[in-house]
Every structure is written in structure tokens, then in C-alpha cells.
Short mmCIF file of C-alpha atoms in Angstrom, two decimals:
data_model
loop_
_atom_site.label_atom_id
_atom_site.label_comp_id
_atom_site.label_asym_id
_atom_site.label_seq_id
_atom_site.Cartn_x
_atom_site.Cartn_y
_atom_site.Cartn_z
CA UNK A 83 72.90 -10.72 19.05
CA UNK A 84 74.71 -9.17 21.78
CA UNK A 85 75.21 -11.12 25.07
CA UNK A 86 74.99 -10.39 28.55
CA UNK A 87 76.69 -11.68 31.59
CA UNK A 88 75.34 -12.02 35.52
CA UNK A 89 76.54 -13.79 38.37
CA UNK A 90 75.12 -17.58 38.63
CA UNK A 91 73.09 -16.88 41.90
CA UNK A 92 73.38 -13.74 44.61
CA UNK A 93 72.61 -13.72 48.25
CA UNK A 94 70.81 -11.10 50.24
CA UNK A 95 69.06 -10.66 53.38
CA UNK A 96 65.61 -9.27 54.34
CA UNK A 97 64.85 -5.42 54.14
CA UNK A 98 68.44 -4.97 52.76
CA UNK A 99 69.61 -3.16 49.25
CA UNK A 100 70.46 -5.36 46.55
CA UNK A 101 72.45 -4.84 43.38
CA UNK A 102 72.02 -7.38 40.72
CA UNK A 103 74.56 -6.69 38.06
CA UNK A 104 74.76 -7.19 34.40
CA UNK A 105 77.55 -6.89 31.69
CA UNK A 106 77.00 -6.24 27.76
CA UNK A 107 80.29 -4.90 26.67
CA UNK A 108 78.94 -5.37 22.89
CA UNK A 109 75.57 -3.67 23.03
CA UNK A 110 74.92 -1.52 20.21
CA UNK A 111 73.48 2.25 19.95
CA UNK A 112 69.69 0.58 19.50
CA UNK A 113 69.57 -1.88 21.98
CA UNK A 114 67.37 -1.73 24.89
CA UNK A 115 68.11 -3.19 28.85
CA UNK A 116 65.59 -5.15 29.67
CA UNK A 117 65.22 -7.11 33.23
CA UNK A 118 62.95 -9.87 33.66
CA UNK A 119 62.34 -12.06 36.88
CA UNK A 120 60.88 -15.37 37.51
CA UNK A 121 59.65 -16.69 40.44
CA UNK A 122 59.37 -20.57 41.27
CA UNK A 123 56.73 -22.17 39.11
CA UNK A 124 55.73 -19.23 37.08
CA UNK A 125 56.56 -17.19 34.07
CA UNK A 126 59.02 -14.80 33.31
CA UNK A 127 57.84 -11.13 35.18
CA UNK A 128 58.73 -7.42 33.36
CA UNK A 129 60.49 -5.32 36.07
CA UNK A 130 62.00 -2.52 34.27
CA UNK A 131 63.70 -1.28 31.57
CA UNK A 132 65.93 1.28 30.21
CA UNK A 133 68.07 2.62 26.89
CA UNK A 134 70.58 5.30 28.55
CA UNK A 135 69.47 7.10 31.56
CA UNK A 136 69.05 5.39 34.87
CA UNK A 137 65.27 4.51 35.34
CA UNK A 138 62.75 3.69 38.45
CA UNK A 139 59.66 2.56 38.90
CA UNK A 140 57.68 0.69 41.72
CA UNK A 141 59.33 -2.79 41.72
CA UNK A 142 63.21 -1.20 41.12
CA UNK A 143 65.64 0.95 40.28
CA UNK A 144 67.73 0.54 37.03
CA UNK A 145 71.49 2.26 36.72
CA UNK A 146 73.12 2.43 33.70
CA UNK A 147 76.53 3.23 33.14
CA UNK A 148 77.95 6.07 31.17
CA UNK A 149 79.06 3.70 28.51
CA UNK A 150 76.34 1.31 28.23
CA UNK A 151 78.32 -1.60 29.23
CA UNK A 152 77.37 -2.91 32.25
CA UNK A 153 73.76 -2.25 34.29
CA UNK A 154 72.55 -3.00 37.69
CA UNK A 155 69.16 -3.78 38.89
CA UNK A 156 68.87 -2.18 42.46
CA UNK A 157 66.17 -3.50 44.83
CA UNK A 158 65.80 -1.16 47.29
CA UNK A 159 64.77 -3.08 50.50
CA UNK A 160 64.85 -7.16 49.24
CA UNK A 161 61.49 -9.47 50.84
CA UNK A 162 61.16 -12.96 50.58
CA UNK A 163 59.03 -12.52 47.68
CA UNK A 164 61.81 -11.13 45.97
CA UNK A 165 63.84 -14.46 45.78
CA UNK A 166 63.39 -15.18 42.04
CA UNK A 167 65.75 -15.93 39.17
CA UNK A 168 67.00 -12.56 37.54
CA UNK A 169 67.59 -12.23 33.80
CA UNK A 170 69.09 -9.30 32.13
CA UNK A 171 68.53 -9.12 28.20
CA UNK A 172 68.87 -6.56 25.42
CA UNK A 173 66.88 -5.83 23.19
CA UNK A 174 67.09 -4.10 20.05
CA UNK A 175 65.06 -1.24 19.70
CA UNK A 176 64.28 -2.08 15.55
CA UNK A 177 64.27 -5.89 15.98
CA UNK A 178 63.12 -6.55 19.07
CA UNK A 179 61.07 -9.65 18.38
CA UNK A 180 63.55 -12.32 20.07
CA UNK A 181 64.17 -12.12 23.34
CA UNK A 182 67.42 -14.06 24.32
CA UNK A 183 67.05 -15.32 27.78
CA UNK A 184 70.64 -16.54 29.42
CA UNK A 185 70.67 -18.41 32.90
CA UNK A 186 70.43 -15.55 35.03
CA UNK A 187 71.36 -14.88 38.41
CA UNK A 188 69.62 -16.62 41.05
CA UNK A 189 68.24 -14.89 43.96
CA UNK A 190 68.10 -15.87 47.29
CA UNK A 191 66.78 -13.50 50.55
CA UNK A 192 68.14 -14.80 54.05
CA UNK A 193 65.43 -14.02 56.65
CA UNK B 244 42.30 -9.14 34.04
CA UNK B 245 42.97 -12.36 33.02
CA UNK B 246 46.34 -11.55 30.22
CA UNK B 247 47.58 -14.22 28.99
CA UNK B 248 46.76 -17.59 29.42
CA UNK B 249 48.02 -20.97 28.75
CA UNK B 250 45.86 -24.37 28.43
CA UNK B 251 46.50 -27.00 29.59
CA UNK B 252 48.79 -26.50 32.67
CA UNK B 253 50.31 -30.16 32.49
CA UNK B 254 50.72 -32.73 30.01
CA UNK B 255 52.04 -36.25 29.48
CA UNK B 256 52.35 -37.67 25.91
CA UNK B 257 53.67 -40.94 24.63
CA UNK B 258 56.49 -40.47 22.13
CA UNK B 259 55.20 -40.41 18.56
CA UNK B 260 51.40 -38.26 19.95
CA UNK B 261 50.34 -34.49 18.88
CA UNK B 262 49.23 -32.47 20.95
CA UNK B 263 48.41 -28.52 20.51
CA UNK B 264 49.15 -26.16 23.28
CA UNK B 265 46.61 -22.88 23.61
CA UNK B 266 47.29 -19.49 24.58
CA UNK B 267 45.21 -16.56 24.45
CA UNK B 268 45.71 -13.13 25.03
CA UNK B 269 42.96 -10.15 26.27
CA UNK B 270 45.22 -7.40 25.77
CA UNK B 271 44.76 -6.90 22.05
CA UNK B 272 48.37 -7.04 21.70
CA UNK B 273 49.81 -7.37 18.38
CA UNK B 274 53.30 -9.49 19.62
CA UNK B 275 52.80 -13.33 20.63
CA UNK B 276 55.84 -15.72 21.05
CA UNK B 277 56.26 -19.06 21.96
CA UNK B 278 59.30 -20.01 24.40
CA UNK B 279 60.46 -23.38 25.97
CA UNK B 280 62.39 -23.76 29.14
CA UNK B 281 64.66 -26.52 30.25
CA UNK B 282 65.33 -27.39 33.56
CA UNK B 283 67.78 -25.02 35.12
CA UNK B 284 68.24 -23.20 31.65
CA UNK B 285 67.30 -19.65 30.71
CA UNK B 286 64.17 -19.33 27.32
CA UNK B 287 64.32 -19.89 24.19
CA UNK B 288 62.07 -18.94 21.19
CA UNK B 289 60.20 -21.01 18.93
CA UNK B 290 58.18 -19.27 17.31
CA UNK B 291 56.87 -15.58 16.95
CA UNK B 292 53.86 -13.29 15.87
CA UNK B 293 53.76 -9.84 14.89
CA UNK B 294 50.50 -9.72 13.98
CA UNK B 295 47.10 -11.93 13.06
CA UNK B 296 48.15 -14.13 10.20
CA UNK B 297 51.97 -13.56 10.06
CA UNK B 298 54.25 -15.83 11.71
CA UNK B 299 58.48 -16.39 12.00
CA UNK B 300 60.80 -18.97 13.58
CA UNK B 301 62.65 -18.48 16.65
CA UNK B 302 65.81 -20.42 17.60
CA UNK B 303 64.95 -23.72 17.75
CA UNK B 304 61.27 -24.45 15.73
CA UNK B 305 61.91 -27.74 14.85
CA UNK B 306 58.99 -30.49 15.74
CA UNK B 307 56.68 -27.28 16.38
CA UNK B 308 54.26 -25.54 14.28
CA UNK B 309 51.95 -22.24 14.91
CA UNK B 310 49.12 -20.40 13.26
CA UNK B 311 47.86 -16.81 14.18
CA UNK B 312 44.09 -16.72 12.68
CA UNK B 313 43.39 -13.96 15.30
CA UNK B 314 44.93 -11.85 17.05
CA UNK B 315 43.61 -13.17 20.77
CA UNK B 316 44.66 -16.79 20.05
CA UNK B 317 48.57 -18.69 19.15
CA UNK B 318 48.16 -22.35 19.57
CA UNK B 319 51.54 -24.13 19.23
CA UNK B 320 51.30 -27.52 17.50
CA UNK B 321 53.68 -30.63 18.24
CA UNK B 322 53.38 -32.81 15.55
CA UNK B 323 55.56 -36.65 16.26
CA UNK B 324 56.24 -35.71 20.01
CA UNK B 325 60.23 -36.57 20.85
CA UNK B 326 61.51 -37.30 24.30
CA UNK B 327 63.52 -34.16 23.60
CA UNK B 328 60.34 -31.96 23.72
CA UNK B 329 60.29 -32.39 27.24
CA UNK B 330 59.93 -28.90 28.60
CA UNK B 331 58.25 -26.01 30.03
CA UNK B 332 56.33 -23.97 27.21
CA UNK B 333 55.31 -20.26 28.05
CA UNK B 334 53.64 -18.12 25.76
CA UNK B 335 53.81 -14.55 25.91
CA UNK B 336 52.55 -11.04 24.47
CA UNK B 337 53.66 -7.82 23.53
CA UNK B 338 52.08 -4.67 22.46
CA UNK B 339 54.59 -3.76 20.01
CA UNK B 340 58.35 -5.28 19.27
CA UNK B 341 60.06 -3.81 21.55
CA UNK B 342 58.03 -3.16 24.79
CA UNK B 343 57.48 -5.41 27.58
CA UNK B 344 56.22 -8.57 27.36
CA UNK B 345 53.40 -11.09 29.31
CA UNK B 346 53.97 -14.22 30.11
CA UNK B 347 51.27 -17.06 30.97
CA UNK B 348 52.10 -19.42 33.61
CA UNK B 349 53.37 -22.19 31.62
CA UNK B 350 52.28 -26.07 30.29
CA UNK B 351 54.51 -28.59 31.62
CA UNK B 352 55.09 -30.88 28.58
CA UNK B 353 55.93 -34.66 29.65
CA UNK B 354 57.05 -36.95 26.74
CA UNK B 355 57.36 -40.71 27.92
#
């Protein structure tokens, strides 16, 4: 399976932009980004995913780059509730039963 | 909506017990998977469900055991609990393969 890569843990502070990023320099032509967070004491949360073209939706903003590589996870304005543990994963579009969750990059948001 | 959810939320066995963890899903999702989490570390898969009656191994099934008799339900089944089952379980759901997938809030599994 191909691996990813993120920062241990990540600092922001309130109502500011953050980019959470994310290397795969062996994904394949099938695999799917996936980013998952989890906040203290609960399970893993979708936020977004993407295959090739950068992606939003309500929680974030996914970029991907041009040669599928590397990806960041952009919260736009970062809240307290957003301090969480961060996992990027791929996930193969054919065989995407198993999920391989790293350590992630841990959040934290600085009032 | 309730989506998935895990019973019970905490646990303690004595080394050598069984116990069987429940989850149930509302979503009529065909996907279930079991993961564990250890402190500090990121998931990993036990076991896996692609549909009512048909089940696979994960990375690391050993000591565990599933059935899928419907397609709401996937009990996980510890049979001889070890020390080294110590762990956070969290089952989760999926519509198909490769979309996104629900996670219940976890048992915490103490083995003493």
C-alpha cells in the first residue's frame, strides 16, 4: 500500500488559515486522498476527499498538486473545535476496503 | 440519526475472559470494519465486511473473530483475552468500498 507522510503535530491560532500537509510520492493512478480527523475521545471524522482536482466542501478545502504527490488540507479560518488529530490516507479506488491510518498530525489552535 | 453505534462504551476483563463487542449500523450500508487504536498510534484493521455474510481479515486479526448475519449488526468476538488486547476498538461503515466511512465512538477495552 502506498504511504503517506504529515508533520507529527501543527500549531495555529484562532480565526487563522491553516494548511495541513501531506506527502504520497508513491500513490498510484487509482488511489483516492482521503482526510480524516479525530477529536479527543471520539472516532475518526470524514472531512473531505479528492482523486485529482482540488475539492471543497463545508468543513475544508482540499489542494492537490499537479502530480499527485503531495496534498494539503486547508482550513479556512481554524476554531478551537478544530484542534483534532489529522490523518491523511489513500485509498484505492478498486480496493478500497483497508484504510491505513498513520499517526497523523496533531492539531493544536492557540486562542 | 443515530449511525453507528458501539456497545458497551468501557470494559475491563481479566486475562483469559471473552467478551463480544456490538456495533450496529442504521444506514443500510453494505461496508463494516473493525479497527483498534493504541495509545498515541494511528488505526488499524481487524477485520472487514463487504456485505451480510461475507467477511476478511485486516492487519492484525489475531485473538478476534466476527460474523455478519445482517447487514445492520458486526459484533467482534475476543475469544482468551491477552493483556495485549488492551485498546480502543471503533467500528465503522461504509456505503460502498471506497466512499467515506462512519465511525462509532469507540469501547475502551481494559485487560487486567
Amino acid at each position: 500500500d502506498a504511504k503517506t507522510t504529515q508533520p507529527n503535530s501543527m500549531e495555529s491560532n484562532e480565526e487563522e488559515p491553516v494548511h495541513l500537509p501531506c506527502n504520497h510520492s508513491t500513490i498510484s493512478g487509482t488511489d483516492y486522498i482521503h482526510w480524516y480527523r479525530q477529536l479527543p475521545s471520539q472516532g475518526p471524522e470524514y472531512v473531505i476527499h479528492g482523486l485529482t482536482s482540488n475539492v471543497n466542501n463545508r468543513m475544508a478545502s482540499l489542494a492537490i498538486a499537479e502530480d499527485r504527490k503531495s496534498s494539503t488540507l486547508i482550513l479556512h479560518r481554524a476554531t478551537l473545535r478544530d484542534a483534532a488529530v489529522y490523518y491523511c490516507i489513500l485509498r484505492d479506488r478498486n480496493y478500497g476496503q483497508n484504510f491505513v491510518f498513520g499517526p497523523g498530525t496533531r492539531l493544536s489552535v492557540l486562542p | 440519526n443515530a449511525g453507528v453505534t458501539q456497545t458497551p462504551k468501557f470494559r475491563i476483563l481479566k486475562i483469559g475472559q471473552s467478551m463480544t463487542l456490538q456495533c450496529t449500523q442504521d444506514m443500510n450500508h453494505n461496508y463494516m470494519y473493525w479497527y483498534r487504536q493504541d495509545p498515541g498510534m494511528g488505526l488499524k484493521l481487524i477485520y472487514y465486511s463487504v456485505g451480510a455474510g461475507i467477511t476478511d481479515k485486516g492487519e492484525v486479526p489475531n485473538g478476534y473473530n466476527v460474523s455478519r448475519s445482517t447487514t445492520e449488526d458486526f459484533p467482534l468476538r475476543l475469544e482468551l483475552a491477552a493483556p495485549s488486547q488492551t485498546s480502543v476498538y471503533f467500528c465503522a461503515s461504509s456505503d460502498r468500498g471506497g466512499t467515506p466511512q462512519h465511525f462509532g465512538d469507540g469501547t475502551r477495552l481494559s485487560i487486567l
